[in-house]
Amino acid sequence: MFPIHRGRRLRINESIRSLVRETSLSPADFMFPMFIMEGENTKVDIPSMPGIFRRTLDLTVEEVKELFALGIRAVNIYVKVSDDLKDNTGKEAWNDNGLMQRAIRAIKAACPEMIVMPDVALDPYSIYGHDGIIEKGDVANDATNDALVKMAVSHAKAGADFVAPSDMMDGRVLRLRQGLDTAGFHNVGIMSYSAKYASAFYGPFRDALDSAPKDADVEVPKDKKTYQMDYANRIEAVKEALWDVEEGADMVMVKPGIAYLDIVREVKNAVDVPVTVFHVSGEYAMIKAASERGWLDHDKIMMEQLMCIKRAGASLISTYFAKEAAILLNK
């Protein structure tokens, strides 16, 4: 009670503030999402994501080494698939010599201690840009799960530490756990995108992988709202996370990040596994665009948002700012 209690006593200078700070950030809190393409010694700008590139495998490996030296211990990898390899079955996704499988092997060979979490979803491999197999005008849940198991097992064979299903099919975590265990990969973990919302914040990511839903000569859903979550819902997110934990998820994810911190806290309070938060491409792009115009201080806003995600309950933050933030923290 004032004047006995004065909160400002604990804010007088940075030394005191640092002593009582409730949340801290380190490079080990970050996972860096990486886009990989075919070719050699090439990187391609993604215009809607300044500073982020699609890299060929050789340059990806060099970047991974730099990330590890900065203290970052996990990468979440995605591949840009050639159009001639796309179909409605997604069969390229479990090609043992596919780009994703070669990328996993190369990263683990060059930097064995880097945790590799490849994306598990069919949208980069689909001619329709959806996360699953199209049947009768919709995404077929169970047929897609069969394909995802093949994909995950191929990732495990290549050396993945975790698989990261981002598809939002019902029951896929249980099917993946059963498939991995049957194939002998008991120690390969599952980081499930449990509360992945149908968000407009994903636009730049879809530019990077050409994975947005496409017009087709057959009936297909115009968007991903039949499987990704309605952003009006909160209780559903907790339910999805709890189901995934019951099915065998080792980590659960909330996606997007800053606009969904209430969901992060709800999920954190409900589950007994680590919670990952994806600070997504649109959130990244907005900070870049505003700072380029001089409207915001880039580094201050970047660090504030990352700290707020951690404060809300994130054990791990997947963010395109990982490298920049790690460099600042190391200073």
GROMACS .gro file of C-alpha atoms in nm:
model
  331
    1MET     CA    1   0.000   0.000   0.000
    2PHE     CA    2   0.142   0.338  -0.105
    3PRO     CA    3   0.359   0.502   0.026
    4ILE     CA    4   0.500   0.193   0.200
    5HIS     CA    5   0.512   0.005  -0.129
    6ARG     CA    6   0.665   0.178  -0.429
    7GLY     CA    7   0.696  -0.035  -0.744
    8ARG     CA    8   0.943   0.210  -0.893
    9ARG     CA    9   1.212   0.105  -0.645
   10LEU     CA   10   1.264  -0.204  -0.861
   11ARG     CA   11   1.289   0.002  -1.181
   12ILE     CA   12   1.545   0.266  -1.080
   13ASN     CA   13   1.821   0.149  -1.317
   14GLU     CA   14   1.906  -0.134  -1.556
   15SER     CA   15   2.107  -0.325  -1.298
   16ILE     CA   16   1.808  -0.349  -1.063
   17ARG     CA   17   1.572  -0.421  -1.351
   18SER     CA   18   1.794  -0.707  -1.466
   19LEU     CA   19   1.807  -0.853  -1.113
   20VAL     CA   20   1.428  -0.885  -1.088
   21ARG     CA   21   1.347  -0.955  -1.454
   22GLU     CA   22   1.095  -1.241  -1.470
   23THR     CA   23   1.160  -1.354  -1.827
   24SER     CA   24   1.483  -1.390  -2.020
   25LEU     CA   25   1.578  -1.474  -2.378
   26SER     CA   26   1.874  -1.665  -2.515
   27PRO     CA   27   1.963  -1.795  -2.864
   28ALA     CA   28   1.872  -2.144  -2.740
   29ASP     CA   29   1.509  -2.027  -2.720
   30PHE     CA   30   1.491  -1.993  -3.099
   31MET     CA   31   1.431  -2.221  -3.393
   32PHE     CA   32   1.506  -2.086  -3.741
   33PRO     CA   33   1.270  -2.173  -4.031
   34MET     CA   34   1.469  -2.239  -4.350
   35PHE     CA   35   1.360  -2.265  -4.714
   36ILE     CA   36   1.560  -2.500  -4.936
   37MET     CA   37   1.565  -2.530  -5.316
   38GLU     CA   38   1.744  -2.736  -5.579
   39GLY     CA   39   2.062  -2.609  -5.740
   40GLU     CA   40   2.407  -2.508  -5.629
   41ASN     CA   41   2.565  -2.200  -5.470
   42THR     CA   42   2.247  -1.994  -5.506
   43LYS     CA   43   2.014  -1.805  -5.280
   44VAL     CA   44   1.698  -1.629  -5.392
   45ASP     CA   45   1.535  -1.330  -5.218
   46ILE     CA   46   1.180  -1.363  -5.096
   47PRO     CA   47   1.049  -1.010  -5.164
   48SER     CA   48   0.777  -1.021  -4.897
   49MET     CA   49   1.031  -1.137  -4.635
   50PRO     CA   50   1.336  -0.907  -4.652
   51GLY     CA   51   1.650  -1.085  -4.535
   52ILE     CA   52   1.505  -1.434  -4.580
   53PHE     CA   53   1.609  -1.653  -4.873
   54ARG     CA   54   1.551  -1.981  -5.046
   55ARG     CA   55   1.893  -2.144  -5.042
   56THR     CA   56   2.045  -2.435  -5.226
   57LEU     CA   57   2.162  -2.722  -5.012
   58ASP     CA   58   2.529  -2.620  -4.998
   59LEU     CA   59   2.444  -2.270  -4.876
   60THR     CA   60   2.186  -2.409  -4.635
   61VAL     CA   61   2.457  -2.617  -4.468
   62GLU     CA   62   2.683  -2.313  -4.434
   63GLU     CA   63   2.399  -2.112  -4.281
   64VAL     CA   64   2.324  -2.391  -4.033
   65LYS     CA   65   2.685  -2.385  -3.915
   66GLU     CA   66   2.658  -2.008  -3.858
   67LEU     CA   67   2.334  -2.051  -3.666
   68PHE     CA   68   2.486  -2.317  -3.442
   69ALA     CA   69   2.787  -2.096  -3.369
   70LEU     CA   70   2.544  -1.825  -3.254
   71GLY     CA   71   2.382  -2.063  -3.005
   72ILE     CA   72   2.071  -2.157  -3.205
   73ARG     CA   73   2.004  -2.526  -3.161
   74ALA     CA   74   1.708  -2.606  -3.389
   75VAL     CA   75   1.601  -2.552  -3.749
   76ASN     CA   76   1.259  -2.612  -3.902
   77ILE     CA   77   1.309  -2.690  -4.271
   78TYR     CA   78   1.084  -2.657  -4.576
   79VAL     CA   79   1.154  -2.737  -4.940
   80LYS     CA   80   1.053  -2.566  -5.264
   81VAL     CA   81   0.939  -2.852  -5.484
   82SER     CA   82   0.960  -2.839  -5.864
   83ASP     CA   83   0.620  -2.825  -6.031
   84ASP     CA   84   0.690  -3.140  -6.232
   85LEU     CA   85   0.718  -3.337  -5.904
   86LYS     CA   86   0.380  -3.223  -5.771
   87ASP     CA   87   0.066  -3.434  -5.792
   88ASN     CA   88  -0.239  -3.514  -5.579
   89THR     CA   89  -0.078  -3.803  -5.392
   90GLY     CA   90   0.226  -3.618  -5.258
   91LYS     CA   91   0.445  -3.920  -5.330
   92GLU     CA   92   0.758  -3.707  -5.373
   93ALA     CA   93   0.728  -3.631  -5.001
   94TRP     CA   94   0.859  -3.978  -4.910
   95ASN     CA   95   1.117  -4.011  -5.185
   96ASP     CA   96   1.432  -4.127  -5.001
   97ASN     CA   97   1.639  -3.917  -5.240
   98GLY     CA   98   1.404  -3.618  -5.237
   99LEU     CA   99   1.524  -3.268  -5.157
  100MET     CA  100   1.395  -3.279  -4.799
  101GLN     CA  101   1.563  -3.612  -4.728
  102ARG     CA  102   1.893  -3.497  -4.880
  103ALA     CA  103   1.870  -3.175  -4.678
  104ILE     CA  104   1.824  -3.360  -4.350
  105ARG     CA  105   2.121  -3.586  -4.422
  106ALA     CA  106   2.343  -3.294  -4.524
  107ILE     CA  107   2.260  -3.082  -4.218
  108LYS     CA  108   2.311  -3.369  -3.974
  109ALA     CA  109   2.640  -3.464  -4.141
  110ALA     CA  110   2.773  -3.109  -4.124
  111CYS     CA  111   2.634  -3.016  -3.781
  112PRO     CA  112   2.528  -3.330  -3.592
  113GLU     CA  113   2.415  -3.145  -3.278
  114MET     CA  114   2.173  -2.917  -3.465
  115ILE     CA  115   1.817  -3.037  -3.402
  116VAL     CA  116   1.643  -3.081  -3.737
  117MET     CA  117   1.263  -3.062  -3.748
  118PRO     CA  118   1.136  -3.111  -4.106
  119ASP     CA  119   0.787  -2.996  -4.197
  120VAL     CA  120   0.533  -3.276  -4.242
  121ALA     CA  121   0.251  -3.166  -4.472
  122LEU     CA  122   0.165  -3.224  -4.837
  123ASP     CA  123   0.108  -2.865  -4.953
  124PRO     CA  124   0.459  -2.816  -5.105
  125TYR     CA  125   0.405  -3.139  -5.301
  126SER     CA  126   0.039  -3.087  -5.400
  127ILE     CA  127  -0.073  -2.962  -5.739
  128TYR     CA  128  -0.363  -2.802  -5.551
  129GLY     CA  129  -0.161  -2.634  -5.275
  130HIS     CA  130  -0.350  -2.812  -4.999
  131ASP     CA  131  -0.205  -2.993  -4.700
  132GLY     CA  132  -0.359  -3.324  -4.802
  133ILE     CA  133  -0.500  -3.543  -5.077
  134ILE     CA  134  -0.808  -3.412  -5.255
  135GLU     CA  135  -1.099  -3.656  -5.285
  136LYS     CA  136  -1.455  -3.561  -5.378
  137GLY     CA  137  -1.387  -3.191  -5.349
  138ASP     CA  138  -1.233  -3.195  -5.002
  139VAL     CA  139  -0.911  -3.290  -4.822
  140ALA     CA  140  -0.937  -3.660  -4.736
  141ASN     CA  141  -0.831  -3.687  -4.372
  142ASP     CA  142  -0.746  -4.055  -4.337
  143ALA     CA  143  -0.585  -4.099  -4.679
  144THR     CA  144  -0.371  -3.794  -4.601
  145ASN     CA  145  -0.267  -3.947  -4.269
  146ASP     CA  146  -0.144  -4.256  -4.454
  147ALA     CA  147   0.073  -4.033  -4.672
  148LEU     CA  148   0.202  -3.834  -4.375
  149VAL     CA  149   0.320  -4.151  -4.202
  150LYS     CA  150   0.527  -4.244  -4.508
  151MET     CA  151   0.666  -3.891  -4.517
  152ALA     CA  152   0.757  -3.887  -4.148
  153VAL     CA  153   0.925  -4.228  -4.159
  154SER     CA  154   1.134  -4.116  -4.458
  155HIS     CA  155   1.243  -3.809  -4.258
  156ALA     CA  156   1.338  -4.028  -3.964
  157LYS     CA  157   1.541  -4.256  -4.191
  158ALA     CA  158   1.728  -3.949  -4.317
  159GLY     CA  159   1.818  -3.847  -3.962
  160ALA     CA  160   1.548  -3.606  -3.842
  161ASP     CA  161   1.539  -3.549  -3.467
  162PHE     CA  162   1.172  -3.448  -3.465
  163VAL     CA  163   0.899  -3.446  -3.727
  164ALA     CA  164   0.677  -3.139  -3.735
  165PRO     CA  165   0.326  -3.211  -3.870
  166SER     CA  166   0.170  -2.881  -3.978
  167ASP     CA  167  -0.125  -3.028  -4.171
  168MET     CA  168  -0.398  -3.024  -3.901
  169MET     CA  169  -0.552  -3.357  -4.001
  170ASP     CA  170  -0.748  -3.529  -3.724
  171GLY     CA  171  -0.562  -3.816  -3.559
  172ARG     CA  172  -0.237  -3.767  -3.742
  173VAL     CA  173  -0.020  -3.750  -3.430
  174LEU     CA  174  -0.133  -4.096  -3.319
  175ARG     CA  175  -0.078  -4.236  -3.667
  176LEU     CA  176   0.268  -4.077  -3.688
  177ARG     CA  177   0.367  -4.212  -3.347
  178GLN     CA  178   0.252  -4.561  -3.441
  179GLY     CA  179   0.427  -4.542  -3.778
  180LEU     CA  180   0.755  -4.417  -3.635
  181ASP     CA  181   0.753  -4.678  -3.357
  182THR     CA  182   0.671  -4.961  -3.597
  183ALA     CA  183   0.965  -4.853  -3.814
  184GLY     CA  184   1.195  -4.856  -3.510
  185PHE     CA  185   1.221  -4.479  -3.460
  186HIS     CA  186   1.110  -4.465  -3.097
  187ASN     CA  187   1.342  -4.174  -3.020
  188VAL     CA  188   1.228  -3.949  -3.304
  189GLY     CA  189   1.001  -3.687  -3.149
  190ILE     CA  190   0.685  -3.518  -3.273
  191MET     CA  191   0.639  -3.142  -3.253
  192SER     CA  192   0.276  -3.104  -3.349
  193TYR     CA  193   0.122  -2.788  -3.491
  194SER     CA  194  -0.171  -2.836  -3.255
  195ALA     CA  195  -0.339  -2.495  -3.265
  196LYS     CA  196  -0.269  -2.378  -3.618
  197TYR     CA  197  -0.516  -2.111  -3.716
  198ALA     CA  198  -0.648  -2.029  -4.063
  199SER     CA  199  -0.464  -1.698  -4.061
  200ALA     CA  200  -0.396  -1.424  -4.314
  201PHE     CA  201  -0.051  -1.384  -4.155
  202TYR     CA  202   0.089  -1.675  -4.366
  203GLY     CA  203   0.098  -1.490  -4.698
  204PRO     CA  204   0.476  -1.435  -4.727
  205PHE     CA  205   0.543  -1.799  -4.631
  206ARG     CA  206   0.322  -1.916  -4.916
  207ASP     CA  207   0.516  -1.686  -5.150
  208ALA     CA  208   0.834  -1.861  -5.039
  209LEU     CA  209   0.708  -2.213  -5.115
  210ASP     CA  210   0.436  -2.149  -5.374
  211SER     CA  211   0.204  -2.343  -5.143
  212ALA     CA  212  -0.117  -2.140  -5.149
  213PRO     CA  213  -0.439  -2.316  -5.262
  214LYS     CA  214  -0.469  -2.303  -5.641
  215ASP     CA  215  -0.744  -2.290  -5.896
  216ALA     CA  216  -0.801  -2.633  -6.045
  217ASP     CA  217  -1.003  -2.816  -6.307
  218VAL     CA  218  -1.162  -3.023  -6.030
  219GLU     CA  219  -1.353  -2.912  -5.723
  220VAL     CA  220  -1.115  -2.821  -5.440
  221PRO     CA  221  -1.157  -2.611  -5.124
  222LYS     CA  222  -1.081  -2.244  -5.194
  223ASP     CA  223  -0.893  -2.209  -4.864
  224LYS     CA  224  -0.769  -2.415  -4.568
  225LYS     CA  225  -1.052  -2.338  -4.327
  226THR     CA  226  -1.190  -2.693  -4.326
  227TYR     CA  227  -0.880  -2.814  -4.142
  228GLN     CA  228  -0.701  -2.513  -3.993
  229MET     CA  229  -0.866  -2.352  -3.691
  230ASP     CA  230  -1.116  -2.066  -3.682
  231TYR     CA  231  -0.937  -1.766  -3.533
  232ALA     CA  232  -1.249  -1.681  -3.330
  233ASN     CA  233  -1.199  -1.991  -3.114
  234ARG     CA  234  -1.005  -2.034  -2.790
  235ILE     CA  235  -1.137  -2.347  -2.615
  236GLU     CA  236  -1.088  -2.548  -2.935
  237ALA     CA  237  -0.715  -2.473  -2.925
  238VAL     CA  238  -0.679  -2.624  -2.579
  239LYS     CA  239  -0.879  -2.928  -2.687
  240GLU     CA  240  -0.661  -2.982  -2.995
  241ALA     CA  241  -0.342  -2.952  -2.788
  242LEU     CA  242  -0.468  -3.198  -2.526
  243TRP     CA  243  -0.567  -3.447  -2.796
  244ASP     CA  244  -0.222  -3.425  -2.954
  245VAL     CA  245  -0.051  -3.485  -2.620
  246GLU     CA  246  -0.273  -3.789  -2.563
  247GLU     CA  247  -0.180  -3.915  -2.909
  248GLY     CA  248   0.193  -3.888  -2.839
  249ALA     CA  249   0.310  -3.535  -2.921
  250ASP     CA  250   0.634  -3.443  -2.743
  251MET     CA  251   0.581  -3.070  -2.808
  252VAL     CA  252   0.277  -2.873  -2.920
  253MET     CA  253   0.271  -2.554  -3.122
  254VAL     CA  254   0.054  -2.243  -3.139
  255LYS     CA  255   0.062  -2.059  -3.472
  256PRO     CA  256   0.065  -1.757  -3.534
  257GLY     CA  257   0.240  -1.587  -3.245
  258ILE     CA  258   0.189  -1.226  -3.136
  259ALA     CA  259  -0.182  -1.206  -3.224
  260TYR     CA  260  -0.245  -1.532  -3.036
  261LEU     CA  261  -0.065  -1.489  -2.704
  262ASP     CA  262  -0.387  -1.554  -2.513
  263ILE     CA  263  -0.393  -1.897  -2.678
  264VAL     CA  264  -0.028  -1.957  -2.592
  265ARG     CA  265  -0.101  -1.902  -2.223
  266GLU     CA  266  -0.417  -2.115  -2.229
  267VAL     CA  267  -0.230  -2.403  -2.392
  268LYS     CA  268   0.069  -2.363  -2.159
  269ASN     CA  269  -0.161  -2.389  -1.858
  270ALA     CA  270  -0.331  -2.700  -1.998
  271VAL     CA  271  -0.048  -2.927  -2.115
  272ASP     CA  272   0.256  -3.084  -1.953
  273VAL     CA  273   0.482  -3.075  -2.260
  274PRO     CA  274   0.688  -2.787  -2.405
  275VAL     CA  275   0.492  -2.529  -2.604
  276THR     CA  276   0.641  -2.395  -2.927
  277VAL     CA  277   0.518  -2.070  -3.081
  278PHE     CA  278   0.560  -1.982  -3.448
  279HIS     CA  279   0.629  -1.611  -3.495
  280VAL     CA  280   0.509  -1.627  -3.853
  281SER     CA  281   0.604  -1.469  -4.184
  282GLY     CA  282   0.338  -1.197  -4.182
  283GLU     CA  283   0.440  -1.086  -3.835
  284TYR     CA  284   0.801  -1.072  -3.953
  285ALA     CA  285   0.709  -0.883  -4.270
  286MET     CA  286   0.513  -0.616  -4.083
  287ILE     CA  287   0.808  -0.529  -3.861
  288LYS     CA  288   1.041  -0.518  -4.160
  289ALA     CA  289   0.806  -0.296  -4.360
  290ALA     CA  290   0.737  -0.053  -4.076
  291SER     CA  291   1.105  -0.025  -3.982
  292GLU     CA  292   1.208   0.035  -4.344
  293ARG     CA  293   0.973   0.335  -4.344
  294GLY     CA  294   1.115   0.462  -4.019
  295TRP     CA  295   0.788   0.410  -3.832
  296LEU     CA  296   0.928   0.163  -3.578
  297ASP     CA  297   1.268   0.081  -3.427
  298HIS     CA  298   1.340  -0.259  -3.581
  299ASP     CA  299   1.559  -0.413  -3.312
  300LYS     CA  300   1.354  -0.285  -3.018
  301ILE     CA  301   1.026  -0.411  -3.164
  302MET     CA  302   1.184  -0.744  -3.262
  303MET     CA  303   1.318  -0.809  -2.913
  304GLU     CA  304   0.999  -0.688  -2.744
  305GLN     CA  305   0.783  -0.924  -2.946
  306LEU     CA  306   1.013  -1.222  -2.886
  307MET     CA  307   1.023  -1.149  -2.513
  308CYS     CA  308   0.643  -1.123  -2.503
  309ILE     CA  309   0.609  -1.461  -2.675
  310LYS     CA  310   0.844  -1.616  -2.420
  311ARG     CA  311   0.661  -1.444  -2.133
  312ALA     CA  312   0.330  -1.584  -2.254
  313GLY     CA  313   0.462  -1.937  -2.211
  314ALA     CA  314   0.673  -2.039  -2.509
  315SER     CA  315   0.947  -2.293  -2.444
  316LEU     CA  316   1.071  -2.254  -2.802
  317ILE     CA  317   1.008  -1.978  -3.058
  318SER     CA  318   1.021  -2.054  -3.427
  319THR     CA  319   1.103  -1.717  -3.578
  320TYR     CA  320   1.257  -1.567  -3.890
  321PHE     CA  321   1.427  -1.321  -3.653
  322ALA     CA  322   1.627  -1.601  -3.485
  323LYS     CA  323   1.962  -1.511  -3.637
  324GLU     CA  324   1.927  -1.135  -3.594
  325ALA     CA  325   1.804  -1.174  -3.236
  326ALA     CA  326   2.085  -1.418  -3.149
  327ILE     CA  327   2.346  -1.173  -3.279
  328LEU     CA  328   2.201  -0.897  -3.059
  329LEU     CA  329   2.180  -1.121  -2.753
  330ASN     CA  330   2.538  -1.236  -2.800
  331LYS     CA  331   2.655  -0.873  -2.794
   0.00000   0.00000   0.00000
